[in-house]
Coordinates of C-alpha atoms in Angstrom, one line a residue:
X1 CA 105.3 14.6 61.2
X2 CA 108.8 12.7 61.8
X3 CA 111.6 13.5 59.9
X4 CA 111.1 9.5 57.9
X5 CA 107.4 11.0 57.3
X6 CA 108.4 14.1 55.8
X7 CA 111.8 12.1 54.0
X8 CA 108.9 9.9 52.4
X9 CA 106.4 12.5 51.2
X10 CA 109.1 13.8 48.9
X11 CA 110.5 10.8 47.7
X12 CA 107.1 9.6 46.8
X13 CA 106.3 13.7 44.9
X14 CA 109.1 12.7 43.5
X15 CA 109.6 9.5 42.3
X16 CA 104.9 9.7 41.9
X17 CA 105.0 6.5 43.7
X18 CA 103.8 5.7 47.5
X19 CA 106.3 5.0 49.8
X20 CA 106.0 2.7 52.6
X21 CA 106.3 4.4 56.0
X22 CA 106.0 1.0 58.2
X23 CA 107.3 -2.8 57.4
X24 CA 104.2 -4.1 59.4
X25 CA 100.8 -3.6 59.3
X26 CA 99.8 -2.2 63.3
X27 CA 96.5 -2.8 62.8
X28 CA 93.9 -6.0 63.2
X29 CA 92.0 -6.3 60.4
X30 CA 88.3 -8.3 60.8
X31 CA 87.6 -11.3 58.7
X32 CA 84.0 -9.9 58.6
X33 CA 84.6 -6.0 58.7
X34 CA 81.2 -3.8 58.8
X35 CA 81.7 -0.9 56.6
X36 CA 79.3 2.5 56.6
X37 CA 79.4 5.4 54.6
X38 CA 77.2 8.1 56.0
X39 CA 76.0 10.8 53.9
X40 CA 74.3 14.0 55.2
X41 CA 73.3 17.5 54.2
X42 CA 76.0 19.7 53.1
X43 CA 75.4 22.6 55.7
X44 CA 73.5 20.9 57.9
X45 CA 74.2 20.3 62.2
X46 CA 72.9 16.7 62.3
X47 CA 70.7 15.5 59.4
X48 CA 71.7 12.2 57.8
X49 CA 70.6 11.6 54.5
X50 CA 71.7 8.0 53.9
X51 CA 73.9 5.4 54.8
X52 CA 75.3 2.5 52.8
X53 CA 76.2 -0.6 55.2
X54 CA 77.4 -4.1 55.4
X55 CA 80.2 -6.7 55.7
X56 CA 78.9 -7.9 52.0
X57 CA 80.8 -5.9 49.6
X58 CA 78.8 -7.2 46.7
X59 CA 75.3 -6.5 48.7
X60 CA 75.3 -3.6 50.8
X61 CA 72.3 -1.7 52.3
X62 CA 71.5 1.6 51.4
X63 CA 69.5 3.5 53.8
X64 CA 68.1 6.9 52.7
X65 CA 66.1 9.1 54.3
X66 CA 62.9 10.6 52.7
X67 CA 63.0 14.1 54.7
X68 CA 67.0 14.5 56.6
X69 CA 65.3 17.6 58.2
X70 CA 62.4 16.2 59.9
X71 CA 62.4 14.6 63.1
X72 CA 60.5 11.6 63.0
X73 CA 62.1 11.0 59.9
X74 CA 66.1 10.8 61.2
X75 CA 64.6 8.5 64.1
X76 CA 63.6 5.8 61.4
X77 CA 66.8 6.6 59.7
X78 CA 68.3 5.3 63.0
X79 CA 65.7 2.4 63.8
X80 CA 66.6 0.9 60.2
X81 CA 70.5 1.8 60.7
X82 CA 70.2 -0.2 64.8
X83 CA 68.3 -3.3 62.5
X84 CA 71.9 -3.7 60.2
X85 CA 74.3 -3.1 63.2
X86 CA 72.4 -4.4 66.2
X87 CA 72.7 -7.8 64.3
X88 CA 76.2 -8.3 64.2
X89 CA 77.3 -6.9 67.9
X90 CA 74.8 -9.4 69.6
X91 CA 75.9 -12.2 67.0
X92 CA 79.4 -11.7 67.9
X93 CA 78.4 -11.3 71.7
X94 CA 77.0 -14.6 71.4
X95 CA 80.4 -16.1 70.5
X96 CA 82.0 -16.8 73.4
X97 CA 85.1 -18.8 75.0
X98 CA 86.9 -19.2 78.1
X99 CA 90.4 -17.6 78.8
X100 CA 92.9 -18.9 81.3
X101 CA 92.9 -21.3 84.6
X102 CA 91.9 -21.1 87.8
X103 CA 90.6 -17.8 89.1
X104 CA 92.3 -16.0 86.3
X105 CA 89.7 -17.5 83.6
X106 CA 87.2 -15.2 82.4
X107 CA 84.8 -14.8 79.1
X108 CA 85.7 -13.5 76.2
X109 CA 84.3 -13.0 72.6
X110 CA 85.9 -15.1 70.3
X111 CA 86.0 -11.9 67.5
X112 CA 84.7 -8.2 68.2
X113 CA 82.8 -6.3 65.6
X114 CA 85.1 -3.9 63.8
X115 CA 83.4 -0.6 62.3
X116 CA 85.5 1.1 59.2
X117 CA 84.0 4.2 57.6
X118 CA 86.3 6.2 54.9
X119 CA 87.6 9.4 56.5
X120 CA 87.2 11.0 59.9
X121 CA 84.3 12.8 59.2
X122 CA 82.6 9.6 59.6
X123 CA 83.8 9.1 63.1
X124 CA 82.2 12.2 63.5
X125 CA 79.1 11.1 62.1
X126 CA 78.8 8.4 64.4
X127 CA 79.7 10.2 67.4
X128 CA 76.9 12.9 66.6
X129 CA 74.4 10.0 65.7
X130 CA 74.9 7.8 69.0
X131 CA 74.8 11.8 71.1
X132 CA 71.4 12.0 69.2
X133 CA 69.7 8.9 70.2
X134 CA 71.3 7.5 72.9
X135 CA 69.6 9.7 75.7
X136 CA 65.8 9.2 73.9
X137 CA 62.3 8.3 76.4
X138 CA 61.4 4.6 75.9
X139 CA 58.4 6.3 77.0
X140 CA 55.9 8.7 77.0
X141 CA 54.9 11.5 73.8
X142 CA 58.8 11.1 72.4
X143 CA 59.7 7.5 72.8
X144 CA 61.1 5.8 70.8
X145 CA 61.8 1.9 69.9
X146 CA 64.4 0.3 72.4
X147 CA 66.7 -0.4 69.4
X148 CA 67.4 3.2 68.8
X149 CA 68.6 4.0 72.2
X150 CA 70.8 1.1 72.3
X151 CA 72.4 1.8 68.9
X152 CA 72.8 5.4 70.4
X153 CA 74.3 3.8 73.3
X154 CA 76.9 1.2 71.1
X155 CA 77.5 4.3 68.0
X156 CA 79.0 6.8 71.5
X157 CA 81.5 3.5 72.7
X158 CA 82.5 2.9 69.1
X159 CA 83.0 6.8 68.8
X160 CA 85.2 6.7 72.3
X161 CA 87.3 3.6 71.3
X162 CA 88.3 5.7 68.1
X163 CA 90.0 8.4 70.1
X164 CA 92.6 5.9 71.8
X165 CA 95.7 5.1 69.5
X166 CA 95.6 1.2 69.4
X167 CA 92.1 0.8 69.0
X168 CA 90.9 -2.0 66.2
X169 CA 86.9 -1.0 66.9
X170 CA 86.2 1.7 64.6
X171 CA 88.5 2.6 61.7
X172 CA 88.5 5.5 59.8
X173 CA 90.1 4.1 56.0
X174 CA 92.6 7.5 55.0
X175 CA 93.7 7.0 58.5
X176 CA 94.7 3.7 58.4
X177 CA 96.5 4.3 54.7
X178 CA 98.3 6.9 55.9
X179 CA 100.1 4.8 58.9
X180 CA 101.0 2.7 56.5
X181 CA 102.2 4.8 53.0
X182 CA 102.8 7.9 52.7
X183 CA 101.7 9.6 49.1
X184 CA 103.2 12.8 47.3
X185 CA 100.3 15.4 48.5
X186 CA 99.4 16.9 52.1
X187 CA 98.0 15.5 55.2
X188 CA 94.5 17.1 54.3
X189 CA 94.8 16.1 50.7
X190 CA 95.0 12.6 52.3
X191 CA 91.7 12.8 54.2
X192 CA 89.9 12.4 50.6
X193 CA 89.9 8.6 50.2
X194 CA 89.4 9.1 46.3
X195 CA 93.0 11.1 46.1
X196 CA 94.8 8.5 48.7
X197 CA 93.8 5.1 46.8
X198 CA 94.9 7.2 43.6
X199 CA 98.4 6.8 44.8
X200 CA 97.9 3.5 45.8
X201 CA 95.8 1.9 43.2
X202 CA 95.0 4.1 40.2
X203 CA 93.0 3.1 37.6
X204 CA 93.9 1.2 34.8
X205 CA 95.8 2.8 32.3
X206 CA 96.4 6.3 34.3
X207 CA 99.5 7.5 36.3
X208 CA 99.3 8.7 39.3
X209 CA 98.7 12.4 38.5
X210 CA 96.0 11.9 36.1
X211 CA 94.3 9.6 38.6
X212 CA 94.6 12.4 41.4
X213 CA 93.3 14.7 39.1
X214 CA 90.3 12.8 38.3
X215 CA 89.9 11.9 42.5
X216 CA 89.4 15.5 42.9
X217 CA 86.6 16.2 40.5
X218 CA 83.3 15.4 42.5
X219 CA 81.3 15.1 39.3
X220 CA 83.6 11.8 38.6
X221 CA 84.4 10.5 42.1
X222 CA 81.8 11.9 44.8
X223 CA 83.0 13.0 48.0
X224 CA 84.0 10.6 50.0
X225 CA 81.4 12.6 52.9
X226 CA 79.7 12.3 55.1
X227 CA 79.1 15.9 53.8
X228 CA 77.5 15.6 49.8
X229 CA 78.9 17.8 46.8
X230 CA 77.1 21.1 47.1
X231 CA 76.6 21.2 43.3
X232 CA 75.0 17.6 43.9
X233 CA 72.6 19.2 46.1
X234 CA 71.1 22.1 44.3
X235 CA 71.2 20.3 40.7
X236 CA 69.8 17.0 42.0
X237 CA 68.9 16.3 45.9
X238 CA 66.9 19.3 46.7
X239 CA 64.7 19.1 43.5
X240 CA 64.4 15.3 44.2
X241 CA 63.7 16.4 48.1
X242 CA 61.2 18.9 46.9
X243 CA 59.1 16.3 44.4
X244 CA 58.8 13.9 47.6
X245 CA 57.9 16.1 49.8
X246 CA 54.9 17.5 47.4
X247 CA 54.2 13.8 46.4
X248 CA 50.1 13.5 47.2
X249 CA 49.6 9.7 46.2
X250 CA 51.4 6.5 46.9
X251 CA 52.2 6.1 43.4
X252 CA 54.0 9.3 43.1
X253 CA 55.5 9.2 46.1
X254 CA 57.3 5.6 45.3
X255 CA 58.3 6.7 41.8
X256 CA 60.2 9.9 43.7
X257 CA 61.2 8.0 46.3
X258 CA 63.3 5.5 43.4
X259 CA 65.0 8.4 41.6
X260 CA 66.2 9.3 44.9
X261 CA 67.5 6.4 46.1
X262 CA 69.1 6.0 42.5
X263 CA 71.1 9.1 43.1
X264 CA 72.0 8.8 46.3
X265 CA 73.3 5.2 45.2
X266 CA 75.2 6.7 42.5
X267 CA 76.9 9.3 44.8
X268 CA 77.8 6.6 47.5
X269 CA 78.8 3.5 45.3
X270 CA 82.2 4.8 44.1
X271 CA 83.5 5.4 48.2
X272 CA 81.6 1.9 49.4
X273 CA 84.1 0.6 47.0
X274 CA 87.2 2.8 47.6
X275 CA 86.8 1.7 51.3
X276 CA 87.0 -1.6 50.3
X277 CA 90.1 -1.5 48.4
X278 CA 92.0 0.5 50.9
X279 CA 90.9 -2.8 53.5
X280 CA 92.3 -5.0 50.9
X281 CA 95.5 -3.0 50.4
X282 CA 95.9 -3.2 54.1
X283 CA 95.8 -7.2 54.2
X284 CA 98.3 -7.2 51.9
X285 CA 100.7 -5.7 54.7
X286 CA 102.1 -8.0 57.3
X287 CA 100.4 -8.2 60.5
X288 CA 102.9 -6.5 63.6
X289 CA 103.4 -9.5 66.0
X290 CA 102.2 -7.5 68.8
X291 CA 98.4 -6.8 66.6
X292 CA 97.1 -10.0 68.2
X293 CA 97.4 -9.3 71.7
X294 CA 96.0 -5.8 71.1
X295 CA 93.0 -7.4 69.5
X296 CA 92.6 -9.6 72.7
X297 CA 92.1 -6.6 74.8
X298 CA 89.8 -5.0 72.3
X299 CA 87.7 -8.3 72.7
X300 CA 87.9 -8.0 76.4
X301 CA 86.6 -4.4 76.1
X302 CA 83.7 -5.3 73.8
X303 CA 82.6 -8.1 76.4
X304 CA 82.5 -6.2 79.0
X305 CA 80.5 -3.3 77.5
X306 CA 77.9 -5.9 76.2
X307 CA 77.7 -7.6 79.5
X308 CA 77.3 -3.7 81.1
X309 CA 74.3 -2.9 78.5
X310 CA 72.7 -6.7 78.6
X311 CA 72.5 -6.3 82.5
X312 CA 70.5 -2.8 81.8
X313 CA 73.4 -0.6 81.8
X314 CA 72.0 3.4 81.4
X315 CA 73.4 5.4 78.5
X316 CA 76.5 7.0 78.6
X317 CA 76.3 11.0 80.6
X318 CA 75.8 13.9 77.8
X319 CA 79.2 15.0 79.4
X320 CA 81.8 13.4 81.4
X321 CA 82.3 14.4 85.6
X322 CA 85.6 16.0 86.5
X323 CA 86.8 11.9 87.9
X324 CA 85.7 10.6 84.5
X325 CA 87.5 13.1 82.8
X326 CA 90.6 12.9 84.5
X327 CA 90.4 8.9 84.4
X328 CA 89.5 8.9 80.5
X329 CA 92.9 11.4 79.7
X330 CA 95.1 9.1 81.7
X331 CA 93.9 5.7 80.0
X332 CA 94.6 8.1 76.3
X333 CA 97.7 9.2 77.5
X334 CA 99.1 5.3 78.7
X335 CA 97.6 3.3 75.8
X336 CA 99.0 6.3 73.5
X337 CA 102.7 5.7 74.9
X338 CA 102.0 1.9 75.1
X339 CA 101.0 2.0 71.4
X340 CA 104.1 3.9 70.4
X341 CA 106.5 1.4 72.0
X342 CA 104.7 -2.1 70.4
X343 CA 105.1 -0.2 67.3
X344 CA 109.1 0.5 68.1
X345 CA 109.7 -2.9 69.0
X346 CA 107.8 -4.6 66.5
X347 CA 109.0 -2.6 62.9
X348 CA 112.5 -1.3 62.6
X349 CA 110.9 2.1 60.3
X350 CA 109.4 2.8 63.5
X351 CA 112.3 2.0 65.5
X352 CA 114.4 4.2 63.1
X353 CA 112.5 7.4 63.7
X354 CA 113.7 7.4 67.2
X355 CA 116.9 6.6 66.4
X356 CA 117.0 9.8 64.0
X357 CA 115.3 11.6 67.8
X358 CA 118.6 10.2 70.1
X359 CA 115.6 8.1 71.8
X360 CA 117.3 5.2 70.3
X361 CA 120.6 4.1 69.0
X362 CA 122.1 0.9 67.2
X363 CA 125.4 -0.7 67.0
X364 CA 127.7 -3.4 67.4
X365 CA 128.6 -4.9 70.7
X366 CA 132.6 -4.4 71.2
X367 CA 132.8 -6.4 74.4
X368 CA 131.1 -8.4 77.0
X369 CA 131.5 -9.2 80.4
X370 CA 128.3 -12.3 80.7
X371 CA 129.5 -13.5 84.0
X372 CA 129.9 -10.5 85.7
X373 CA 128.2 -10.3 89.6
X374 CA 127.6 -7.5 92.3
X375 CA 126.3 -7.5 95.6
X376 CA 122.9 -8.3 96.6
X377 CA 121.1 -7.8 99.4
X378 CA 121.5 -11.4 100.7
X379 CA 123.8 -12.8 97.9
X380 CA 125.7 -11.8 94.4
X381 CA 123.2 -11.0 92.4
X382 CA 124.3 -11.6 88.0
X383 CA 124.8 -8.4 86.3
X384 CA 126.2 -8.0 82.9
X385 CA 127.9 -5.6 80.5
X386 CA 127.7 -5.2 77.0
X387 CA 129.7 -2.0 75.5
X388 CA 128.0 -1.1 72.1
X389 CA 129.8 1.1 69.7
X390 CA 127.5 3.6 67.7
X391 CA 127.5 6.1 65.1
X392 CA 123.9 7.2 65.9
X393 CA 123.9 10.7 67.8
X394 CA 122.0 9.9 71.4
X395 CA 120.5 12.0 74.0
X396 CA 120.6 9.8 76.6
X397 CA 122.2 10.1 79.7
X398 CA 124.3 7.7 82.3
X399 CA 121.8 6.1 84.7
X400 CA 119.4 6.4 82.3
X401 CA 117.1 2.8 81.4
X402 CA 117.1 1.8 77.8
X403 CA 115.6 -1.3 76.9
X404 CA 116.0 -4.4 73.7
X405 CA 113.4 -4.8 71.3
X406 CA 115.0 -8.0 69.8
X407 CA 114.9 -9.5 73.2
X408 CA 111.4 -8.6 74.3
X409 CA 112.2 -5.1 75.9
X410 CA 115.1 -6.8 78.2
X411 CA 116.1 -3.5 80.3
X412 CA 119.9 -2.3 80.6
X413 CA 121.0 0.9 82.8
X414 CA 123.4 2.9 80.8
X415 CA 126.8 3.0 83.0
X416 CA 129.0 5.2 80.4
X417 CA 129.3 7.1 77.3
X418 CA 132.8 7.6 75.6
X419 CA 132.9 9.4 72.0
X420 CA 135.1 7.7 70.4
X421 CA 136.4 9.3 66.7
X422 CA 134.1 7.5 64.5
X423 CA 131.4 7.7 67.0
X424 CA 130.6 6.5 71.0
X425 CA 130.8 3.6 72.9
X426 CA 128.1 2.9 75.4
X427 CA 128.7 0.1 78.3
X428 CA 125.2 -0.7 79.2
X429 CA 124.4 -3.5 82.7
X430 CA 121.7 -6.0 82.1
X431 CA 118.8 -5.9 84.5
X432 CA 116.9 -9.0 84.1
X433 CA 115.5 -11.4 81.5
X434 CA 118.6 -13.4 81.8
X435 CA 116.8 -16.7 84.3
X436 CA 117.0 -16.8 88.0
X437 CA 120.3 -18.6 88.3
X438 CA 123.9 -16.6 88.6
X439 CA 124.3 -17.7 84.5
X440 CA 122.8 -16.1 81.7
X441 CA 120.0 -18.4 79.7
X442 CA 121.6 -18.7 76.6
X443 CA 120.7 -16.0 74.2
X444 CA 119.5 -13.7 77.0
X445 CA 123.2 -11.5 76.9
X446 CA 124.1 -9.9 73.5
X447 CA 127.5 -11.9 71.8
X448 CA 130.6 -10.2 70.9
X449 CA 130.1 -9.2 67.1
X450 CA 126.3 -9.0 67.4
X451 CA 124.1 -6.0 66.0
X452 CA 121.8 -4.6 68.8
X453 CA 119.3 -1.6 68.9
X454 CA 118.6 0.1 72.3
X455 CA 115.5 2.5 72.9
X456 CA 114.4 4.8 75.9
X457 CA 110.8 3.9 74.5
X458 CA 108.8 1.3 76.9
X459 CA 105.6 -0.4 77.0
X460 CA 105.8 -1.1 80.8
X461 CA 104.0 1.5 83.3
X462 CA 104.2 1.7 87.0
X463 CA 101.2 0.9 88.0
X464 CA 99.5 4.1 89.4
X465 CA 97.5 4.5 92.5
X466 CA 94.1 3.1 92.4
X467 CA 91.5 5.9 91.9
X468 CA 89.1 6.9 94.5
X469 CA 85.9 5.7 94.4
X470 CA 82.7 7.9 93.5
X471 CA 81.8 8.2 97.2
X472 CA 85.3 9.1 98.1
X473 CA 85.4 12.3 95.6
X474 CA 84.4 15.4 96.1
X475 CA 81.7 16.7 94.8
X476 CA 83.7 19.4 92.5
X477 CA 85.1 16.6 90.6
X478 CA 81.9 14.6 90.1
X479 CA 81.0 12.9 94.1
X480 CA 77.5 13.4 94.9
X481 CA 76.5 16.0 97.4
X482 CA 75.7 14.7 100.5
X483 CA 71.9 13.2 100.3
X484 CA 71.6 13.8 96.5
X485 CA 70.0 11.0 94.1
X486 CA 72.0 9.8 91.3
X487 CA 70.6 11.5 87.9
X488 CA 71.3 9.9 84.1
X489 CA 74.8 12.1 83.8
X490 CA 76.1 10.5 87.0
X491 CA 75.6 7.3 85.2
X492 CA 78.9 7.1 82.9
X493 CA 81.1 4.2 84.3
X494 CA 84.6 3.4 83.1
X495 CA 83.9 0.7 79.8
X496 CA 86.7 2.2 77.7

């Protein structure tokens, strides 16, 4: 947690109001979001019970399952599940328009689906859903209909986009709140959706602490799951589970199967619509300028995973080779630091944190040299200074690069650092952004007077060395033996 973070989370136990942690929202929000709230067994490995879905708040599907516990059953489960989402992915798929000129245009969906479920437990629950049906026979004693496998093989990708930092695919709600405000409890008080939104929109008539109060008693707001209330089960579900189960006519049957699917509607409605208002709470917020573009690589990495199943694409490998592994970690680790610096440049909250780190420091330029030249390799090359006096406390170091937010992450090498008595004056030398010519486009060098802010924190990457291919690595990091066949867990490819 920063040291802002932890600064708001007192002010708001406080003062019993949220505070705002970021000026700009840093996520894309979907004009059409799907939302699911999965429900399963309290105790249970991998038995879903029932899932309410839909991009219609007013209408949503509830899916319940008759008998979580028995196999055939949890495969319909996920047959009637792949009918809701199958839907949308290929309707979106189907949307499609050209990017760029020449040899550099390419297709691309003109919107993605995005997946929001409250907390991360239902990450989890889709992770552990796709692992469950992804790998099935088409064919043979244990097949089962094509549509399960593929969900299984779209519920893993939207389960791997949710691991990478700047991903708009799958959303978990309490998440997304928590980027934004930061409430009066703890960070595992936050994961129940019920006690977040009661900071942020309490009911009528209540203050905050009565309307945490009331969030955490299940009888009044359920669980936001996927796990139900145990009391819930013993007092209501397992009697109800019991009564089906022992149902010997049709009749019977259908009257048990109602009172079931009335309960498990009860216990779901109240988080459908918390999940709801959290997404609306969010729109409120001022999209980051640098969201869009994000969202355009999202798109990209939705139309190529579509094009990668529609060409018969095999399911993603139970586990991941040694290659994989090492390629997956690198992408986290780059998009993570990538992530961190759009957010910097974008929202000066953000930006603030590092300046309380020395990572970043503001101040008022003191004097500027705009015309100032040095010696090229074939001619004089333009090479400004701008001297910046600060009070912030830095850690950064002569020779060190620090780059501009305000002017698109222009870079500057820090050539001194005096302390001064009310501070330290920094003479930075601009490095480029400033036009080919041996004078400065105007607005590209900082003027005398002007407030600037300059970060270590960078969204531009050397580029690495390509990776070797599959053939090229060994087979202790996941090449194939010499003369072996490729089996389904060599089949993972790189659609992150």
């Amino acid at each position: 947690m920063t040291v802002l973070a932890s600064l708001a989370k007192a002010l708001a136990a406080y003062s019993r109001t949220p505070q705002q942690l970021t000026v700009y929202r840093h996520l894309h929000i979907s004009s059409k979001p799907i939302v699911i709230v999965p429900l399963t067994l309290a105790g249970e490995t991998n038995a879903p019970l029932a899932a309410m879905v839909g991009s219609d708040r007013a209408r949503p599907t509830l899916i319940v399952t008759q008998q979580p516990r028995v196999r055939a059953e949890r495969i319909e489960f996920a047959g009637r599940l792949a009918s809701e989402l199958l839907f949308p992915i290929e309707t979106a798929a189907q949307q499609i328009q050209t990017t760029g000129r020449g040899p550099k245009a390419r297709l691309r969906v003109v919107d993605a689906p995005q997946l929001w479920v409250p907390n991360p437990g239902g990450i989890e629950f889709i992770r552990t859903l796709g692992r469950m049906t992804r790998l099935r026979f088409l064919e043979g004693p244990w097949a089962v209909p094509k549509k399960v496998r593929d969900l299984g093989i779209w519920l893993t990708w939207f389960a791997e986009q949710a691991e990478f930092a700047d991903t708009g695919a799958l959303i978990a709600a309490t998440q997304a709140i928590a980027a934004v405000w930061a409430t009066g409890q703890s960070d595992l008080e936050d994961g129940n959706l019920a006690a977040q939104m009661a900071w942020l929109a309490p009911p009528e008539g209540m203050n905050v602490a009565a309307a945490v109060t009331r969030a955490e008693n299940p009888q009044l707001c359920p669980p936001a799951g996927p796990s139900t209330d145990p009391t819930f089960d013993r007092v209501f579900l397992e009697p109800a589970l019991r009564d089906l189960a022992a149902a010997r006519n049709p009749a019977a049957h259908n009257a048990v199967h109602r009172r079931l699917t009335a309960l498990v509607d009860e216990q779901m409605r109240p988080t459908w619509e918390l999940v709801w208002t959290a997404i609306d709470r969010l729109r409120n917020v001022d999209e980051a300028p640098r969201v869009a573009k994000r969202w355009e690589q999202q798109r990209d990495r939705f139309t190529a995973f579509h094009r990668y199943v529609a060409d018969g694409g095999r399911p993603q490998a139970k586990r991941d080779s040694a290659g994989r592994s090492a390629q997956r970690l690198a992408e986290l680790e780059q998009r993570m630091a990538a992530f961190e610096a759009q957010r910097a440049y974008d929202d000066p909250l953000v930006l603030a944190d590092h300046r309380l780190t020395g990572e970043a420091f503001a101040g008022q330029v003191v004097d500027v040299d705009a015309t100032r030249r040095v010696p090229g390799l074939r001619r004089d090359v333009l090479r400004p200074t701008v001297t910046v006096a600060t009070g912030d406390q830095t850690h950064l170091d002569v020779g060190q690069h620090v780059y501009d937010p305000a002017r698109n992450g222009q870079q500057a090498v820090i050539e001194s650092v005096t302390e001064t008595e009310g501070g330290w004056r920094i003479e930075l030398e601009l490095q480029n952004q400033m036009g080919s010519g041996l004078t400065a486009k105007p607005g590209s060098v900082p003027a005398l007077g002007e407030d600037v802010t300059y970060t270590s924190v960078t969204e531009t990457f050397v580029r690495r060395r390509p990776w070797p291919t599959r053939d090229e690595t060994p087979w202790t990091h996941g090449g194939p033996p010499l003369g072996s066949t490729p089996v389904v867990e060599d089949a993972a490819e790189d659609w992150s």
